[in-house]
Amino acid sequence: MRLPRSTRLPLLASPLLAVLPLLYSGSARAQIVNEPANPYPEPNKFAHGLYAEADAGMVRFTGDAGPALGTGVGMGVRVGYEFFRWLAIGVRGAGSTHTTHFPMQPQDGQLLQLLVVTGELKLTIPIRQWAIFGFAGGGRARLSSNLLGTAGLTEPNVRQTNLFGGGLGVDYHTRSRHFSFGLVGDFNRLVRLQNSG
């Protein structure tokens, strides 16, 4: 059965008329009001003030104690306060364990721990995500035994000594303002350990 022409036109147009409001209401408008965000962190937005650092690495003695004490594993922690992006003070505690090398002597193959506490002044040059820094300070070191005294590397029964030194390093700041990682090297002179650091 065929519908009259006058009836067919409204029936064909009604689905189209129903879809038009959906098409119109589904349109989107956008306006760019700012520059795109910089993907690199800005140094002036990095966290500052009180900070803490942890480190792990290798400790090697130089001078007379170098051949007698092997390279040891060291760990440390530093707590400080950053007054400006370029100036901070801190306190560091660190420890390392070493195996002695005294061939044909009873001190050979013994374990010796070195514990260090220092106060430091740190100067930093921030360059975008990077920070190049140097630090210097002094403090106190404690040996776990008088083993080096029995081997003639210190005076007898010496287990504590003053130390002073410094180091250089570089940090890379992540997109999170609270986290960075880096590489550091330092040298400490142990006053009562013969010609050694």
PDB file of C-alpha atoms in Angstrom:
ATOM      1  CA  MET A   1       0.000   0.000   0.000  1.00  0.00           C
ATOM      2  CA  ARG A   2       1.402   3.372  -0.978  1.00  0.00           C
ATOM      3  CA  LEU A   3       1.000   6.456   1.147  1.00  0.00           C
ATOM      4  CA  PRO A   4       0.037   9.686  -0.508  1.00  0.00           C
ATOM      5  CA  ARG A   5       2.950  12.016  -1.349  1.00  0.00           C
ATOM      6  CA  SER A   6       1.799  14.576   1.203  1.00  0.00           C
ATOM      7  CA  THR A   7       2.148  11.965   4.015  1.00  0.00           C
ATOM      8  CA  ARG A   8       5.539  10.546   2.890  1.00  0.00           C
ATOM      9  CA  LEU A   9       7.434  13.844   3.175  1.00  0.00           C
ATOM     10  CA  PRO A  10       6.767  14.428   6.897  1.00  0.00           C
ATOM     11  CA  LEU A  11       7.624  10.796   7.673  1.00  0.00           C
ATOM     12  CA  LEU A  12      11.012  11.074   5.909  1.00  0.00           C
ATOM     13  CA  ALA A  13      11.822  14.442   7.452  1.00  0.00           C
ATOM     14  CA  SER A  14      10.960  13.535  11.048  1.00  0.00           C
ATOM     15  CA  PRO A  15      14.113  11.392  11.722  1.00  0.00           C
ATOM     16  CA  LEU A  16      16.301  14.117  10.260  1.00  0.00           C
ATOM     17  CA  LEU A  17      14.622  16.751  12.400  1.00  0.00           C
ATOM     18  CA  ALA A  18      15.126  14.562  15.493  1.00  0.00           C
ATOM     19  CA  VAL A  19      18.899  14.188  14.851  1.00  0.00           C
ATOM     20  CA  LEU A  20      19.655  17.860  14.108  1.00  0.00           C
ATOM     21  CA  PRO A  21      19.405  19.030  17.762  1.00  0.00           C
ATOM     22  CA  LEU A  22      21.779  16.243  18.815  1.00  0.00           C
ATOM     23  CA  LEU A  23      24.324  17.256  16.207  1.00  0.00           C
ATOM     24  CA  TYR A  24      24.078  20.889  17.202  1.00  0.00           C
ATOM     25  CA  SER A  25      24.290  20.262  20.959  1.00  0.00           C
ATOM     26  CA  GLY A  26      27.280  17.912  20.508  1.00  0.00           C
ATOM     27  CA  SER A  27      29.535  20.589  19.052  1.00  0.00           C
ATOM     28  CA  ALA A  28      32.525  21.713  21.130  1.00  0.00           C
ATOM     29  CA  ARG A  29      34.262  25.045  21.432  1.00  0.00           C
ATOM     30  CA  ALA A  30      37.793  25.613  22.765  1.00  0.00           C
ATOM     31  CA  GLN A  31      39.881  28.672  23.358  1.00  0.00           C
ATOM     32  CA  ILE A  32      43.613  28.692  24.125  1.00  0.00           C
ATOM     33  CA  VAL A  33      44.262  31.298  26.799  1.00  0.00           C
ATOM     34  CA  ASN A  34      47.848  30.414  27.868  1.00  0.00           C
ATOM     35  CA  GLU A  35      51.103  29.159  26.420  1.00  0.00           C
ATOM     36  CA  PRO A  36      51.598  25.367  26.647  1.00  0.00           C
ATOM     37  CA  ALA A  37      53.193  24.266  29.937  1.00  0.00           C
ATOM     38  CA  ASN A  38      56.985  24.040  29.948  1.00  0.00           C
ATOM     39  CA  PRO A  39      57.922  20.323  30.187  1.00  0.00           C
ATOM     40  CA  TYR A  40      61.052  21.176  32.180  1.00  0.00           C
ATOM     41  CA  PRO A  41      60.898  21.997  35.883  1.00  0.00           C
ATOM     42  CA  GLU A  42      61.725  25.552  36.890  1.00  0.00           C
ATOM     43  CA  PRO A  43      64.475  25.838  39.539  1.00  0.00           C
ATOM     44  CA  ASN A  44      62.603  28.584  41.411  1.00  0.00           C
ATOM     45  CA  LYS A  45      59.746  26.124  42.013  1.00  0.00           C
ATOM     46  CA  PHE A  46      61.917  23.398  43.517  1.00  0.00           C
ATOM     47  CA  ALA A  47      61.322  22.659  47.167  1.00  0.00           C
ATOM     48  CA  HIS A  48      63.637  24.533  49.510  1.00  0.00           C
ATOM     49  CA  GLY A  49      64.132  24.923  53.233  1.00  0.00           C
ATOM     50  CA  LEU A  50      64.607  21.739  55.242  1.00  0.00           C
ATOM     51  CA  TYR A  51      65.883  18.786  53.190  1.00  0.00           C
ATOM     52  CA  ALA A  52      67.193  15.248  53.622  1.00  0.00           C
ATOM     53  CA  GLU A  53      69.469  13.156  51.408  1.00  0.00           C
ATOM     54  CA  ALA A  54      70.602   9.541  51.442  1.00  0.00           C
ATOM     55  CA  ASP A  55      73.706   8.185  49.738  1.00  0.00           C
ATOM     56  CA  ALA A  56      75.349   4.871  49.021  1.00  0.00           C
ATOM     57  CA  GLY A  57      78.644   4.109  47.326  1.00  0.00           C
ATOM     58  CA  MET A  58      82.244   3.077  47.752  1.00  0.00           C
ATOM     59  CA  VAL A  59      84.826   4.375  50.231  1.00  0.00           C
ATOM     60  CA  ARG A  60      88.546   4.032  49.557  1.00  0.00           C
ATOM     61  CA  PHE A  61      91.434   5.109  51.759  1.00  0.00           C
ATOM     62  CA  THR A  62      94.384   7.003  50.302  1.00  0.00           C
ATOM     63  CA  GLY A  63      97.936   7.418  51.562  1.00  0.00           C
ATOM     64  CA  ASP A  64      99.542   4.945  53.974  1.00  0.00           C
ATOM     65  CA  ALA A  65      96.226   3.303  54.856  1.00  0.00           C
ATOM     66  CA  GLY A  66      95.265   2.720  51.211  1.00  0.00           C
ATOM     67  CA  PRO A  67      96.983  -0.646  50.688  1.00  0.00           C
ATOM     68  CA  ALA A  68      96.056  -1.858  54.193  1.00  0.00           C
ATOM     69  CA  LEU A  69      92.321  -1.126  54.006  1.00  0.00           C
ATOM     70  CA  GLY A  70      90.322  -2.382  51.068  1.00  0.00           C
ATOM     71  CA  THR A  71      87.580  -0.483  49.308  1.00  0.00           C
ATOM     72  CA  GLY A  72      84.467  -0.632  51.439  1.00  0.00           C
ATOM     73  CA  VAL A  73      80.765  -0.143  51.005  1.00  0.00           C
ATOM     74  CA  GLY A  74      79.556   3.114  52.516  1.00  0.00           C
ATOM     75  CA  MET A  75      76.168   4.599  53.314  1.00  0.00           C
ATOM     76  CA  GLY A  76      75.188   7.974  54.680  1.00  0.00           C
ATOM     77  CA  VAL A  77      72.445  10.452  55.379  1.00  0.00           C
ATOM     78  CA  ARG A  78      72.482  14.249  55.288  1.00  0.00           C
ATOM     79  CA  VAL A  79      69.998  16.686  56.821  1.00  0.00           C
ATOM     80  CA  GLY A  80      70.247  20.368  56.051  1.00  0.00           C
ATOM     81  CA  TYR A  81      68.572  23.694  55.552  1.00  0.00           C
ATOM     82  CA  GLU A  82      68.647  25.589  52.278  1.00  0.00           C
ATOM     83  CA  PHE A  83      68.578  29.337  52.905  1.00  0.00           C
ATOM     84  CA  PHE A  84      68.706  30.185  49.202  1.00  0.00           C
ATOM     85  CA  ARG A  85      68.823  28.072  46.027  1.00  0.00           C
ATOM     86  CA  TRP A  86      72.614  28.492  46.147  1.00  0.00           C
ATOM     87  CA  LEU A  87      73.426  28.282  49.895  1.00  0.00           C
ATOM     88  CA  ALA A  88      72.748  25.554  52.463  1.00  0.00           C
ATOM     89  CA  ILE A  89      74.169  24.146  55.676  1.00  0.00           C
ATOM     90  CA  GLY A  90      73.902  20.532  56.753  1.00  0.00           C
ATOM     91  CA  VAL A  91      74.961  17.704  59.025  1.00  0.00           C
ATOM     92  CA  ARG A  92      76.029  14.366  57.581  1.00  0.00           C
ATOM     93  CA  GLY A  93      76.415  10.969  59.195  1.00  0.00           C
ATOM     94  CA  ALA A  94      78.071   8.136  57.280  1.00  0.00           C
ATOM     95  CA  GLY A  95      79.616   4.743  57.810  1.00  0.00           C
ATOM     96  CA  SER A  96      81.662   2.237  55.850  1.00  0.00           C
ATOM     97  CA  THR A  97      83.022  -1.279  56.382  1.00  0.00           C
ATOM     98  CA  HIS A  98      86.498  -2.352  55.239  1.00  0.00           C
ATOM     99  CA  THR A  99      88.498  -5.583  55.197  1.00  0.00           C
ATOM    100  CA  THR A 100      92.136  -5.222  56.279  1.00  0.00           C
ATOM    101  CA  HIS A 101      95.124  -6.450  54.240  1.00  0.00           C
ATOM    102  CA  PHE A 102      98.209  -7.118  56.349  1.00  0.00           C
ATOM    103  CA  PRO A 103      99.866 -10.191  54.794  1.00  0.00           C
ATOM    104  CA  MET A 104     101.424 -12.612  57.275  1.00  0.00           C
ATOM    105  CA  GLN A 105     100.161 -10.593  60.263  1.00  0.00           C
ATOM    106  CA  PRO A 106      97.347 -11.340  62.720  1.00  0.00           C
ATOM    107  CA  GLN A 107      95.504  -8.144  61.641  1.00  0.00           C
ATOM    108  CA  ASP A 108      94.980  -9.542  58.110  1.00  0.00           C
ATOM    109  CA  GLY A 109      91.402 -10.207  57.013  1.00  0.00           C
ATOM    110  CA  GLN A 110      89.736  -8.336  59.875  1.00  0.00           C
ATOM    111  CA  LEU A 111      86.709  -6.079  59.499  1.00  0.00           C
ATOM    112  CA  LEU A 112      86.980  -2.404  60.409  1.00  0.00           C
ATOM    113  CA  GLN A 113      84.133   0.115  60.451  1.00  0.00           C
ATOM    114  CA  LEU A 114      84.559   3.854  60.035  1.00  0.00           C
ATOM    115  CA  LEU A 115      81.793   6.147  61.346  1.00  0.00           C
ATOM    116  CA  VAL A 116      81.821   9.838  60.414  1.00  0.00           C
ATOM    117  CA  VAL A 117      79.794  12.892  61.510  1.00  0.00           C
ATOM    118  CA  THR A 118      80.433  16.217  59.772  1.00  0.00           C
ATOM    119  CA  GLY A 119      78.987  19.705  59.520  1.00  0.00           C
ATOM    120  CA  GLU A 120      79.032  21.208  56.019  1.00  0.00           C
ATOM    121  CA  LEU A 121      78.493  24.385  54.048  1.00  0.00           C
ATOM    122  CA  LYS A 122      77.096  23.779  50.539  1.00  0.00           C
ATOM    123  CA  LEU A 123      77.174  26.122  47.530  1.00  0.00           C
ATOM    124  CA  THR A 124      75.025  25.297  44.481  1.00  0.00           C
ATOM    125  CA  ILE A 125      74.729  26.549  40.899  1.00  0.00           C
ATOM    126  CA  PRO A 126      71.231  25.609  39.598  1.00  0.00           C
ATOM    127  CA  ILE A 127      70.944  25.195  35.812  1.00  0.00           C
ATOM    128  CA  ARG A 128      67.364  24.239  34.854  1.00  0.00           C
ATOM    129  CA  GLN A 129      66.947  20.606  35.984  1.00  0.00           C
ATOM    130  CA  TRP A 130      70.596  20.318  37.010  1.00  0.00           C
ATOM    131  CA  ALA A 131      72.426  21.538  40.078  1.00  0.00           C
ATOM    132  CA  ILE A 132      76.224  21.620  40.315  1.00  0.00           C
ATOM    133  CA  PHE A 133      77.395  21.916  43.893  1.00  0.00           C
ATOM    134  CA  GLY A 134      80.425  21.936  46.142  1.00  0.00           C
ATOM    135  CA  PHE A 135      80.651  21.522  49.891  1.00  0.00           C
ATOM    136  CA  ALA A 136      83.258  21.732  52.638  1.00  0.00           C
ATOM    137  CA  GLY A 137      83.292  21.088  56.354  1.00  0.00           C
ATOM    138  CA  GLY A 138      84.739  19.165  59.234  1.00  0.00           C
ATOM    139  CA  GLY A 139      83.801  16.807  61.994  1.00  0.00           C
ATOM    140  CA  ARG A 140      84.726  13.651  63.830  1.00  0.00           C
ATOM    141  CA  ALA A 141      85.492  10.064  62.784  1.00  0.00           C
ATOM    142  CA  ARG A 142      85.428   6.919  64.912  1.00  0.00           C
ATOM    143  CA  LEU A 143      87.084   3.580  64.152  1.00  0.00           C
ATOM    144  CA  SER A 144      85.356   0.436  65.411  1.00  0.00           C
ATOM    145  CA  SER A 145      88.593  -0.888  66.962  1.00  0.00           C
ATOM    146  CA  ASN A 146      92.239  -0.005  67.633  1.00  0.00           C
ATOM    147  CA  LEU A 147      93.325  -2.426  64.901  1.00  0.00           C
ATOM    148  CA  LEU A 148      95.159   0.305  62.949  1.00  0.00           C
ATOM    149  CA  GLY A 149      97.069   1.243  66.096  1.00  0.00           C
ATOM    150  CA  THR A 150      98.354  -2.322  66.444  1.00  0.00           C
ATOM    151  CA  ALA A 151      99.512  -2.165  62.809  1.00  0.00           C
ATOM    152  CA  GLY A 152     101.329   1.159  63.285  1.00  0.00           C
ATOM    153  CA  LEU A 153      99.034   3.319  61.133  1.00  0.00           C
ATOM    154  CA  THR A 154      97.888   5.368  64.129  1.00  0.00           C
ATOM    155  CA  GLU A 155      99.164   5.946  67.633  1.00  0.00           C
ATOM    156  CA  PRO A 156      98.321   3.042  69.968  1.00  0.00           C
ATOM    157  CA  ASN A 157      94.694   2.869  71.119  1.00  0.00           C
ATOM    158  CA  VAL A 158      93.525   5.674  68.816  1.00  0.00           C
ATOM    159  CA  ARG A 159      89.894   5.132  67.867  1.00  0.00           C
ATOM    160  CA  GLN A 160      88.747   8.705  67.229  1.00  0.00           C
ATOM    161  CA  THR A 161      90.111  11.513  65.082  1.00  0.00           C
ATOM    162  CA  ASN A 162      89.127  14.898  63.724  1.00  0.00           C
ATOM    163  CA  LEU A 163      88.613  15.218  60.001  1.00  0.00           C
ATOM    164  CA  PHE A 164      88.066  17.933  57.431  1.00  0.00           C
ATOM    165  CA  GLY A 165      87.373  17.888  53.729  1.00  0.00           C
ATOM    166  CA  GLY A 166      84.946  18.637  50.952  1.00  0.00           C
ATOM    167  CA  GLY A 167      83.605  17.484  47.648  1.00  0.00           C
ATOM    168  CA  LEU A 168      81.841  18.192  44.364  1.00  0.00           C
ATOM    169  CA  GLY A 169      78.684  16.778  42.850  1.00  0.00           C
ATOM    170  CA  VAL A 170      75.841  17.125  40.406  1.00  0.00           C
ATOM    171  CA  ASP A 171      72.088  16.602  40.936  1.00  0.00           C
ATOM    172  CA  TYR A 172      69.325  15.998  38.412  1.00  0.00           C
ATOM    173  CA  HIS A 173      65.880  17.197  39.529  1.00  0.00           C
ATOM    174  CA  THR A 174      62.879  15.174  38.390  1.00  0.00           C
ATOM    175  CA  ARG A 175      59.496  16.647  37.445  1.00  0.00           C
ATOM    176  CA  SER A 176      58.525  16.170  41.093  1.00  0.00           C
ATOM    177  CA  ARG A 177      59.863  19.135  43.067  1.00  0.00           C
ATOM    178  CA  HIS A 178      60.685  16.899  46.040  1.00  0.00           C
ATOM    179  CA  PHE A 179      62.956  14.314  44.385  1.00  0.00           C
ATOM    180  CA  SER A 180      66.334  14.397  42.701  1.00  0.00           C
ATOM    181  CA  PHE A 181      69.262  12.065  42.264  1.00  0.00           C
ATOM    182  CA  GLY A 182      72.910  12.652  41.581  1.00  0.00           C
ATOM    183  CA  LEU A 183      76.559  11.751  41.806  1.00  0.00           C
ATOM    184  CA  VAL A 184      79.059  13.072  44.344  1.00  0.00           C
ATOM    185  CA  GLY A 185      82.724  12.597  45.152  1.00  0.00           C
ATOM    186  CA  ASP A 186      84.430  13.828  48.292  1.00  0.00           C
ATOM    187  CA  PHE A 187      87.711  13.682  50.165  1.00  0.00           C
ATOM    188  CA  ASN A 188      88.196  13.747  53.941  1.00  0.00           C
ATOM    189  CA  ARG A 189      91.541  14.047  55.693  1.00  0.00           C
ATOM    190  CA  LEU A 190      91.673  11.982  58.895  1.00  0.00           C
ATOM    191  CA  VAL A 191      94.083  13.902  61.111  1.00  0.00           C
ATOM    192  CA  ARG A 192      95.382  11.052  63.307  1.00  0.00           C
ATOM    193  CA  LEU A 193      95.529   8.409  60.580  1.00  0.00           C
ATOM    194  CA  GLN A 194      99.046   8.580  59.141  1.00  0.00           C
ATOM    195  CA  ASN A 195      99.127  10.538  55.879  1.00  0.00           C
ATOM    196  CA  SER A 196      95.694   9.195  54.939  1.00  0.00           C
ATOM    197  CA  GLY A 197      92.243  10.300  53.864  1.00  0.00           C
TER     198      GLY A 197
END
